Coordinates of C-alpha atoms in Angstrom, one line a residue:
Chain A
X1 CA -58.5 145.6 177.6
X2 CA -59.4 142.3 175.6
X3 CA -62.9 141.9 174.8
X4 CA -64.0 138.9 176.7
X5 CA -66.4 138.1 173.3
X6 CA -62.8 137.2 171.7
X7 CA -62.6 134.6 174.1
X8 CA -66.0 133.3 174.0
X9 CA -65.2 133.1 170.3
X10 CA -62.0 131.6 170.6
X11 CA -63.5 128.6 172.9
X12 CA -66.0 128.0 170.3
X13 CA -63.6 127.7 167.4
X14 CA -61.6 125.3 169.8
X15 CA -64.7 123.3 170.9
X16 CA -65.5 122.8 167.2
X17 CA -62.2 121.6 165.9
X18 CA -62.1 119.4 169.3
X19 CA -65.3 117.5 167.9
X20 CA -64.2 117.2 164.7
X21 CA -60.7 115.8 166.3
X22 CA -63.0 113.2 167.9
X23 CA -63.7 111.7 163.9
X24 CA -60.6 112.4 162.8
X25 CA -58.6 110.0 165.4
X26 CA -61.7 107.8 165.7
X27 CA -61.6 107.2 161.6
X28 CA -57.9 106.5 162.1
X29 CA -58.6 104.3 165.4
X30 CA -55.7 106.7 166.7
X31 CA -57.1 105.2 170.2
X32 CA -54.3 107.3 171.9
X33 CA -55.5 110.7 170.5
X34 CA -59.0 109.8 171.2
X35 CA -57.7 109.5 175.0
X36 CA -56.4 113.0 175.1
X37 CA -60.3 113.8 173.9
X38 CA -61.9 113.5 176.9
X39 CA -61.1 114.1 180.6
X40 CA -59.9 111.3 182.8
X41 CA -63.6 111.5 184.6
X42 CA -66.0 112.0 181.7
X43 CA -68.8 109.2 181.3
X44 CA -69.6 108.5 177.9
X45 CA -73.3 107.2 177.2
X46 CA -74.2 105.5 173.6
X47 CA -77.4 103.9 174.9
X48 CA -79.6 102.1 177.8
X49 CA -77.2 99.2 178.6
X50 CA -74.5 99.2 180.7
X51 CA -71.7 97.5 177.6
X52 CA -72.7 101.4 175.9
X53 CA -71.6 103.2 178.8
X54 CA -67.7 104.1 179.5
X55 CA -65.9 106.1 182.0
X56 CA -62.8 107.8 181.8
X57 CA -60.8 109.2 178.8
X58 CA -59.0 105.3 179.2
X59 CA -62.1 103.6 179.4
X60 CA -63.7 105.0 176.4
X61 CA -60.7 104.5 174.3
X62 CA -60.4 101.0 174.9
X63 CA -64.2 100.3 174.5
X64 CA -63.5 101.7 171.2
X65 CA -61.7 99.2 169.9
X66 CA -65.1 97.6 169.0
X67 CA -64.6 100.1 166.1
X68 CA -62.3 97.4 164.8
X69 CA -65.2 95.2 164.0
X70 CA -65.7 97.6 160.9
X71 CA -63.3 97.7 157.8
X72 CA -64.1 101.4 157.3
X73 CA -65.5 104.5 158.5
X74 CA -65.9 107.8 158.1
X75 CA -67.7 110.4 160.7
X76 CA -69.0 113.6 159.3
X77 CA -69.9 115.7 162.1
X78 CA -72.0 119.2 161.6
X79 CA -74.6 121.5 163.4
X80 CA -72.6 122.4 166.2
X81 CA -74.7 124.3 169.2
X82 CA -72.3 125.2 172.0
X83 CA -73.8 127.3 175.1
X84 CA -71.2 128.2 177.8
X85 CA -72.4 127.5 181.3
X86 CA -69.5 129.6 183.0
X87 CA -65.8 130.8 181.6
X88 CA -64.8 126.7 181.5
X89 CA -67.8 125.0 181.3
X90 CA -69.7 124.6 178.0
X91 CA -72.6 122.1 176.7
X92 CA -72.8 121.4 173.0
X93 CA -75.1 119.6 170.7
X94 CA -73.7 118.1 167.4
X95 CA -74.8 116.0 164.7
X96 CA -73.0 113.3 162.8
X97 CA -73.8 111.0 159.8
X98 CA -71.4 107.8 161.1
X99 CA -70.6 105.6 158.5
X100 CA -69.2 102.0 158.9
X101 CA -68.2 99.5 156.2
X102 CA -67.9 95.7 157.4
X103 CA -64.8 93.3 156.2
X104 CA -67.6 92.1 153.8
X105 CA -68.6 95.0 152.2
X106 CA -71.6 95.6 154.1
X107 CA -72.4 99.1 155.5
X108 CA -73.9 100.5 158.2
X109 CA -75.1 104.1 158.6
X110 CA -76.3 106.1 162.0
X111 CA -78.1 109.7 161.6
X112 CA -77.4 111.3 165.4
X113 CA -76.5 113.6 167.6
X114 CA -74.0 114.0 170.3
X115 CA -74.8 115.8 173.4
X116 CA -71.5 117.1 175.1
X117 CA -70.5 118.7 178.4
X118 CA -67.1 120.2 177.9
X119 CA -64.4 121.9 180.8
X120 CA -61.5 123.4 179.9
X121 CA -58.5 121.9 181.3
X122 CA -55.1 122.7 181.5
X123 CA -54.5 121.4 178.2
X124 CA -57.3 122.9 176.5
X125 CA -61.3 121.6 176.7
X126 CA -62.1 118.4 177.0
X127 CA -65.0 116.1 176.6
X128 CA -66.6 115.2 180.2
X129 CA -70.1 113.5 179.4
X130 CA -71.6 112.8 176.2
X131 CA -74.5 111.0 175.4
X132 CA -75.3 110.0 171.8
X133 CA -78.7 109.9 170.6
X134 CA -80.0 108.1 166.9
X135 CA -82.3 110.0 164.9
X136 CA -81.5 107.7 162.4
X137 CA -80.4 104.5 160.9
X138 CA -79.5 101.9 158.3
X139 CA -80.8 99.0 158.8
X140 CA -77.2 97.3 158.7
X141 CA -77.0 98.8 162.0
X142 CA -78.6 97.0 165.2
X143 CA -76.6 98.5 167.9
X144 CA -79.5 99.4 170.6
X145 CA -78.8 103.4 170.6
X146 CA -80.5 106.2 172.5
X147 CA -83.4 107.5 170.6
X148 CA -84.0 110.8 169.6
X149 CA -87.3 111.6 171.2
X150 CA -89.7 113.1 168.4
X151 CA -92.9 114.7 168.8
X152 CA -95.9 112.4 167.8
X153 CA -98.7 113.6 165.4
X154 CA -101.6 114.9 166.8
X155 CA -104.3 112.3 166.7
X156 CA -106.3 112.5 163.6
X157 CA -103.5 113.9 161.9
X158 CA -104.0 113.6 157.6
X159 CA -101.1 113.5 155.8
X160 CA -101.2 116.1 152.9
X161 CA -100.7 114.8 149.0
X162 CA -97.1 116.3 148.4
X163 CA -95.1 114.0 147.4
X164 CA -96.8 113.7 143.9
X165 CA -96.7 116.6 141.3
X166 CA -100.4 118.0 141.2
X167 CA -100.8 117.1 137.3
X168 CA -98.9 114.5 134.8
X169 CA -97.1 116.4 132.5
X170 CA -99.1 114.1 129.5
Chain B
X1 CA -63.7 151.0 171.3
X2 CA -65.0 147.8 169.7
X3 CA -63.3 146.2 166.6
X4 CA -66.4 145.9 164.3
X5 CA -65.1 142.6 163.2
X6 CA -66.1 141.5 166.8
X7 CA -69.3 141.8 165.6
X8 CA -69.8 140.5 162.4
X9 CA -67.8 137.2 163.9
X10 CA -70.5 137.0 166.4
X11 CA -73.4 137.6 164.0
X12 CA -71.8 134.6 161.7
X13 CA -71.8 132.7 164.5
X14 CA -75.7 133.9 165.7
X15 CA -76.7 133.0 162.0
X16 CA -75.0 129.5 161.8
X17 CA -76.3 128.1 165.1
X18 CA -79.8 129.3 164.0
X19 CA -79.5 127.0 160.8
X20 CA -78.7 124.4 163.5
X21 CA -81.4 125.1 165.3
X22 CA -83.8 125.0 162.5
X23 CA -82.6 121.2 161.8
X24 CA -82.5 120.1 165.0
X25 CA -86.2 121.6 166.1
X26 CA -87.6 120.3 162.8
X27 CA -85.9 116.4 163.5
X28 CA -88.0 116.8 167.2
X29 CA -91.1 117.8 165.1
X30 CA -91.0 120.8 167.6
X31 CA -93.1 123.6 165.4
X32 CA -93.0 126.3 168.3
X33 CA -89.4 126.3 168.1
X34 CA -89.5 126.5 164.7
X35 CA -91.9 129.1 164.2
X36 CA -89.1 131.4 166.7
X37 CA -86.6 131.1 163.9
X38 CA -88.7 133.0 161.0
X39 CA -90.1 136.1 160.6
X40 CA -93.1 136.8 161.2
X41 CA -93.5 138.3 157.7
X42 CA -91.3 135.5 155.8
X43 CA -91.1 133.9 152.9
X44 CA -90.1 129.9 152.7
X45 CA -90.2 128.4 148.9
X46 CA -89.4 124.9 148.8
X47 CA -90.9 124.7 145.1
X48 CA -92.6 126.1 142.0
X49 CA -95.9 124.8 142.9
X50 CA -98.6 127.0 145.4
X51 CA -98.4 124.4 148.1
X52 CA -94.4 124.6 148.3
X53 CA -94.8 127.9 149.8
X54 CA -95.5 129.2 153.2
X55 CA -95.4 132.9 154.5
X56 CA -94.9 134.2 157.9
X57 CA -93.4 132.4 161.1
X58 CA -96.7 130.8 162.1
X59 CA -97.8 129.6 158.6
X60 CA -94.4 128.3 157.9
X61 CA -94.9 125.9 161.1
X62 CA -98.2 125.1 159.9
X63 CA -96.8 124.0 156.5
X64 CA -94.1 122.1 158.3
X65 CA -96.9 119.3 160.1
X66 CA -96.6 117.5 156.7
X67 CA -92.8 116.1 157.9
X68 CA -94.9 113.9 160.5
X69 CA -95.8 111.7 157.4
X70 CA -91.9 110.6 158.3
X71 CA -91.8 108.2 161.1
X72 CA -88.1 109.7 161.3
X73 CA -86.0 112.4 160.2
X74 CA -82.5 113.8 160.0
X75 CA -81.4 116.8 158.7
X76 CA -77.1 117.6 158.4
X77 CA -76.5 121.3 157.5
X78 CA -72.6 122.1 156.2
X79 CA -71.3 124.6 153.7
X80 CA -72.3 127.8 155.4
X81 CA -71.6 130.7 153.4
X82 CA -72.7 134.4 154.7
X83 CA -72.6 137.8 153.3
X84 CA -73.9 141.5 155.3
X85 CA -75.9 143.4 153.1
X86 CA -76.0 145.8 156.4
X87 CA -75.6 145.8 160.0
X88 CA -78.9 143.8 160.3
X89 CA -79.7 142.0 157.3
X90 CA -77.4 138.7 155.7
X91 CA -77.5 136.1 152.8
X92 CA -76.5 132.4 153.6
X93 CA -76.2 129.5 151.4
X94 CA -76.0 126.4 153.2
X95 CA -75.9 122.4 152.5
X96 CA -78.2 119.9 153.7
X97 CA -78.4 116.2 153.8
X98 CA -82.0 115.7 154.5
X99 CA -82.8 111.9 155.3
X100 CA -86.1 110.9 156.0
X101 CA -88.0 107.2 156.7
X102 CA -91.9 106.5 156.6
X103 CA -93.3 104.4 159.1
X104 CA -92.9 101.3 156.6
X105 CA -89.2 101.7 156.9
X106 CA -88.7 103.3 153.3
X107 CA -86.6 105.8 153.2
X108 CA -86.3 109.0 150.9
X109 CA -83.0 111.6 150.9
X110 CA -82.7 115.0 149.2
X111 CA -78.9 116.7 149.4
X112 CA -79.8 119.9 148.8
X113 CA -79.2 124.0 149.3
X114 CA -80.9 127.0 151.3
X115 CA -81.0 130.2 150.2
X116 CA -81.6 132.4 153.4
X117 CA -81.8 136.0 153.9
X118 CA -81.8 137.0 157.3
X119 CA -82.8 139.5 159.9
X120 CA -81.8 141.0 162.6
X121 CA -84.7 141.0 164.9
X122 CA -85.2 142.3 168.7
X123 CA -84.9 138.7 170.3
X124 CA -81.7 137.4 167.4
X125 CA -81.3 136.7 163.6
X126 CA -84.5 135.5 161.9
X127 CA -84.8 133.4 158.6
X128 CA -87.1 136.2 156.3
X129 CA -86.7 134.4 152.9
X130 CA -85.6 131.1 152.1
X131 CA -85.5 129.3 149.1
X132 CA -84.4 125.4 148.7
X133 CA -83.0 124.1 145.9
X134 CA -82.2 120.2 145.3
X135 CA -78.6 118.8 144.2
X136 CA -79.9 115.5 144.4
X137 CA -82.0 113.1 145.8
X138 CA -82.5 109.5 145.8
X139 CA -85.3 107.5 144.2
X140 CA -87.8 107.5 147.3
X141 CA -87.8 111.6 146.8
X142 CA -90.5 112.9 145.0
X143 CA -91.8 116.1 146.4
X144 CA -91.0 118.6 143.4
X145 CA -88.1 120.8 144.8
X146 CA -86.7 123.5 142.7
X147 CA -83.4 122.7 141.2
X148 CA -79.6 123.7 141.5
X149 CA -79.2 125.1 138.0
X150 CA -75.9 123.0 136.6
X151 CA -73.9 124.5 133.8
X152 CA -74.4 121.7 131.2
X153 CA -71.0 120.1 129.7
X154 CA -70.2 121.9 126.2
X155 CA -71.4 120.3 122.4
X156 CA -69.0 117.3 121.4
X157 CA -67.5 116.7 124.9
X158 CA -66.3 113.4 125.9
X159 CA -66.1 111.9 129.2
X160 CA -62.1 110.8 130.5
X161 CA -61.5 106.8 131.3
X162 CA -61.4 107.9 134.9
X163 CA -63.5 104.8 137.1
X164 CA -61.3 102.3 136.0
X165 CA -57.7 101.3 136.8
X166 CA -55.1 102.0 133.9
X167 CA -54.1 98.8 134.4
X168 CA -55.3 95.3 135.6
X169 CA -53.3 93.5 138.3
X170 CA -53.7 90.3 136.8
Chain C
X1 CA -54.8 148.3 169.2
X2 CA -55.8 145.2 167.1
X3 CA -56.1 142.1 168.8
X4 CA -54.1 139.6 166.7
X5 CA -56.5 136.8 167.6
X6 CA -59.3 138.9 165.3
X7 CA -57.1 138.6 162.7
X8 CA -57.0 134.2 163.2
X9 CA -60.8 134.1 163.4
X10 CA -60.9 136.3 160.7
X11 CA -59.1 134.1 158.7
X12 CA -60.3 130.9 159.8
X13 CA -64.0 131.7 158.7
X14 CA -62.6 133.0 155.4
X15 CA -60.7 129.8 154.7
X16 CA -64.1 128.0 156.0
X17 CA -66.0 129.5 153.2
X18 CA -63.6 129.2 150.6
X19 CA -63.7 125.6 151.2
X20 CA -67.4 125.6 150.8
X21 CA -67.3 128.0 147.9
X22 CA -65.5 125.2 145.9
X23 CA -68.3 122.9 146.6
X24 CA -70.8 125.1 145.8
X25 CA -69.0 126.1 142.6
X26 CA -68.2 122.5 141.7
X27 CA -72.1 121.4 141.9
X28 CA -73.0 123.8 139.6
X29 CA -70.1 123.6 137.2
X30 CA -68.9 127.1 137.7
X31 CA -65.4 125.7 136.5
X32 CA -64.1 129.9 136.0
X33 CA -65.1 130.6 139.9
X34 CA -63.1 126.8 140.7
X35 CA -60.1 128.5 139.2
X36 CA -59.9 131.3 141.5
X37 CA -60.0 129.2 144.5
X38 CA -56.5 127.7 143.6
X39 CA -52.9 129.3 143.3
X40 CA -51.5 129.8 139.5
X41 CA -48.8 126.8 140.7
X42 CA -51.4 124.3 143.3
X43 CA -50.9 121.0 142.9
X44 CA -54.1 118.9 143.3
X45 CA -53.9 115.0 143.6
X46 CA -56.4 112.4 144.4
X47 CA -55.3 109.8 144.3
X48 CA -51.6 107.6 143.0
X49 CA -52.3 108.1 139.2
X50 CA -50.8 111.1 137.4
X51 CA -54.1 111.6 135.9
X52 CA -55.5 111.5 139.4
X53 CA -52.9 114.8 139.6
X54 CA -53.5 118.3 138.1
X55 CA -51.1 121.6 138.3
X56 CA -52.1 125.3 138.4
X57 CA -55.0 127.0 139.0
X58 CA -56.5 126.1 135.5
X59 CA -55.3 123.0 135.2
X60 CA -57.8 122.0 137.9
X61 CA -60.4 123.8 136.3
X62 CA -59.6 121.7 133.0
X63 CA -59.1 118.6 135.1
X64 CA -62.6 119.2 136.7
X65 CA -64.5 119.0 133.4
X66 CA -64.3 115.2 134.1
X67 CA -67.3 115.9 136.3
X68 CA -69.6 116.5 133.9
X69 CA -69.8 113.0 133.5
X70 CA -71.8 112.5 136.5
X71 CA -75.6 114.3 135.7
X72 CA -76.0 115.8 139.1
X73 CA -73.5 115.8 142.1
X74 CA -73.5 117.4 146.0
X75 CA -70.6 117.9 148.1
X76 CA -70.8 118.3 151.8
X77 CA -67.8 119.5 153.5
X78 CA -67.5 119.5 157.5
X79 CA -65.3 118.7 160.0
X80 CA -62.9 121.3 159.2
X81 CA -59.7 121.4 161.2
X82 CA -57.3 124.4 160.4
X83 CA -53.6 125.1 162.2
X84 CA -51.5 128.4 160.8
X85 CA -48.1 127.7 159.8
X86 CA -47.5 131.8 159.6
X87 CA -49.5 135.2 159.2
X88 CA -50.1 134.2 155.2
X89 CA -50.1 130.0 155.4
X90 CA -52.5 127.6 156.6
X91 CA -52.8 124.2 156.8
X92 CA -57.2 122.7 156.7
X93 CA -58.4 119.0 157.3
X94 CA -61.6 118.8 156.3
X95 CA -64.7 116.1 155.1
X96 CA -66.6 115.5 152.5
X97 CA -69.7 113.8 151.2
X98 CA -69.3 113.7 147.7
X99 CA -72.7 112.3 145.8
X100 CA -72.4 112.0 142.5
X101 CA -75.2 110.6 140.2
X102 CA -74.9 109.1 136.6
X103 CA -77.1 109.9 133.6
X104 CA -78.6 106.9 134.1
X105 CA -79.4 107.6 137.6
X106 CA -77.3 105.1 139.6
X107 CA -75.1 106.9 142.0
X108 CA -71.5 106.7 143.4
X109 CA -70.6 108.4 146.9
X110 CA -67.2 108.8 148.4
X111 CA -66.7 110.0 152.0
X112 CA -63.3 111.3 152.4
X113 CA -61.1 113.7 153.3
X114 CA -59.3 116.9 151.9
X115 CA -55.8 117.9 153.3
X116 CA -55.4 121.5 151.8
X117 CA -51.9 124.0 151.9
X118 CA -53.3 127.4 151.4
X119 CA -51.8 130.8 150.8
X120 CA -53.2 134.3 151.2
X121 CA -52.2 136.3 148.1
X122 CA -53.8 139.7 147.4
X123 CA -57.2 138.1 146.4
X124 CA -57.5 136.2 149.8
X125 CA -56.8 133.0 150.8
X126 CA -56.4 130.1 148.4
X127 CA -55.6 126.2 147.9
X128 CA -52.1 126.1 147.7
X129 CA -51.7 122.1 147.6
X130 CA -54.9 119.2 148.2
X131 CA -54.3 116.0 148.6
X132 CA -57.8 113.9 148.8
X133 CA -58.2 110.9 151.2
X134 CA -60.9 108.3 151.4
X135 CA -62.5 107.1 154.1
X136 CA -65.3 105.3 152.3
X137 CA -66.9 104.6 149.1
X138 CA -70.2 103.1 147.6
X139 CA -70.3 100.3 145.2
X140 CA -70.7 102.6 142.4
X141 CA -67.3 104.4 143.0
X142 CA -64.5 103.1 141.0
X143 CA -61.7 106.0 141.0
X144 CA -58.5 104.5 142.7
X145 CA -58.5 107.8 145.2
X146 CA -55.7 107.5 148.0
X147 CA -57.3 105.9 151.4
X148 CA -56.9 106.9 154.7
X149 CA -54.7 105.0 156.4
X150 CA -56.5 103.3 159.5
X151 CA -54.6 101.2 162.2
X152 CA -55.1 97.8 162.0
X153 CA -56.8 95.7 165.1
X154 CA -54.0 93.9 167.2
X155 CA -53.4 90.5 166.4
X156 CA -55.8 88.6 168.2
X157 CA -58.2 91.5 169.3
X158 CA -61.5 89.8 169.2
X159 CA -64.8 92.0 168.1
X160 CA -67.2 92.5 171.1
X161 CA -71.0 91.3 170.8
X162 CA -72.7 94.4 170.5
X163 CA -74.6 95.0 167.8
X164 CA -77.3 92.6 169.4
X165 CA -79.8 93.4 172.0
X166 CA -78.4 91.4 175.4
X167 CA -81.9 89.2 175.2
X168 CA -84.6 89.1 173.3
X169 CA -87.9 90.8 174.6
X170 CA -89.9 87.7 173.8

């Protein structure tokens, strides 16, 4: 008898290295390995307006060819959450530091998170919605992302002194 | 009968989405979810100075309401290593890129380590001790973190003509 | 009966911490534990000069005193992609973050990419063969690494207008 936790472990092994397949191809612009990424119905969400939405593995592969725009990039992708929502379904939160070098020399830099619903296909799992959201950013970059939605302060909040040492050395 | 490795896989997995899930709470500013992941008897030392320290789950939390002086965070954790010191108890070294931004835009990065040990618990793996230690930071950083202790180069070494190219292509 | 998968998972989490156990051991200059990552004949190269190349287990240990001409560095590694080519080879892509900072303070990042051979032998697995790739690189780094080779836009393609909001809110 297997243990089924061998396959639970083997999905998330295959769900990891699927992510990280995602920067690998994208830093390449391997547009055609990005297809195989994603099933033929995902929908793919980078922000509010309708030019940062694509559906279908096709769709989002071509609307990545605005990736050409940059001379350079590199994705690092880490703190991978993956809950399974039945034997082939799967959600998983990511994080990625994407950086992006103009023709120029100018650089760009996003701090975010993917959120991913996965099914496995015949072919292995794929992605079928993801919907990026920016903690962070550069100020090179001014594409109008999805927010990360942070808790506010409470009001009448006081910073503490910590970012000074408590005495000078002198 | 179970293969004990089943296990131990599963607990390295438990342990490395709980790092995750320290970064991603703490980028949301959300301090009940944080205060889940520790002990309620731990130890968290971010420095050699009094108010670097925090003990137990709820105090660790409390500590943490000084990250709202950042308008922004992000924090990217890679590098995981993890050793059993028993069937419930573990060591983890892990890497973090730790980007923050004040509300004026400034922005202030450590890279860094934690040093975790961790326990099993009733509800999952708890952080009990950890210990952060900075690799680097840039300029805008000045909260006094402990640091990575660097072997220093030897007496009378001399650095290699590495940055440039051998030769010009004029 | 063993599962054989055990054995993979096994095996890909101990090559997953090797990897990080050379970062961990190159930030702190522990050249002795760099040598036991590699095999007695590895070949390392970075980039298309041969003193970009190093041979042997302690040659890259030698090799990797050139380091301590940065004062503090930090390398994130992610992304990590392994395929087995037999019970005792394996094949890794991985990423990197490499922050390296001068003496004098000013830093130099790379963001790139290791392509690794490795080899169990009786001390577990090791680095057979790396080859580095970069994606990306600050200002500040001038080592002529081998890039990653990205497909050029079609002829013609012409960027998209996205990195402006569609109107203004004025």
């Amino acid at each position: 008898m297997t243990d089924p936790r061998i396959e639970r472990i083997s999905d998330r092994q295959a769900i990891a290295e699927l992510l990280a397949e995602y920067c690998r191809a994208l830093d390449l612009m391997d547009l055609d390995a990005i297809a195989g990424i994603f099933t033929a119905d995902c929908r793919v969400e980078y922000g509010p307006e309708e030019r940062l939405t694509s559906h279908g593995a096709a769709g989002v592969a071509k609307s990545l060819e605005r990736m050409w725009r940059w001379a350079r990039t590199s994705h690092h992708l880490s703190n991978i959450q993956i809950e399974f929502e039945s034997t082939d379904a799967a959600r998983a939160v990511s994080y990625v530091i994407a950086w992006h070098e103009r023709p120029d020399g100018s650089t760009a830099t996003v701090l975010g998170q993917y959120h991913d619903r996965l099914q496995r296909r015949d072919e292995g799992w794929c992605i079928a919605e993801r919907r990026m959201l920016m903690n962070g950013n550069t100020a090179g970059f001014t594409v109008n992302l999805f927010r990360t939605p942070r808790r506010p302060a409470p009001e009448g909040w006081v910073a503490p002194n910590i970012d000074r040492p408590v005495e000078d050395k002198a």
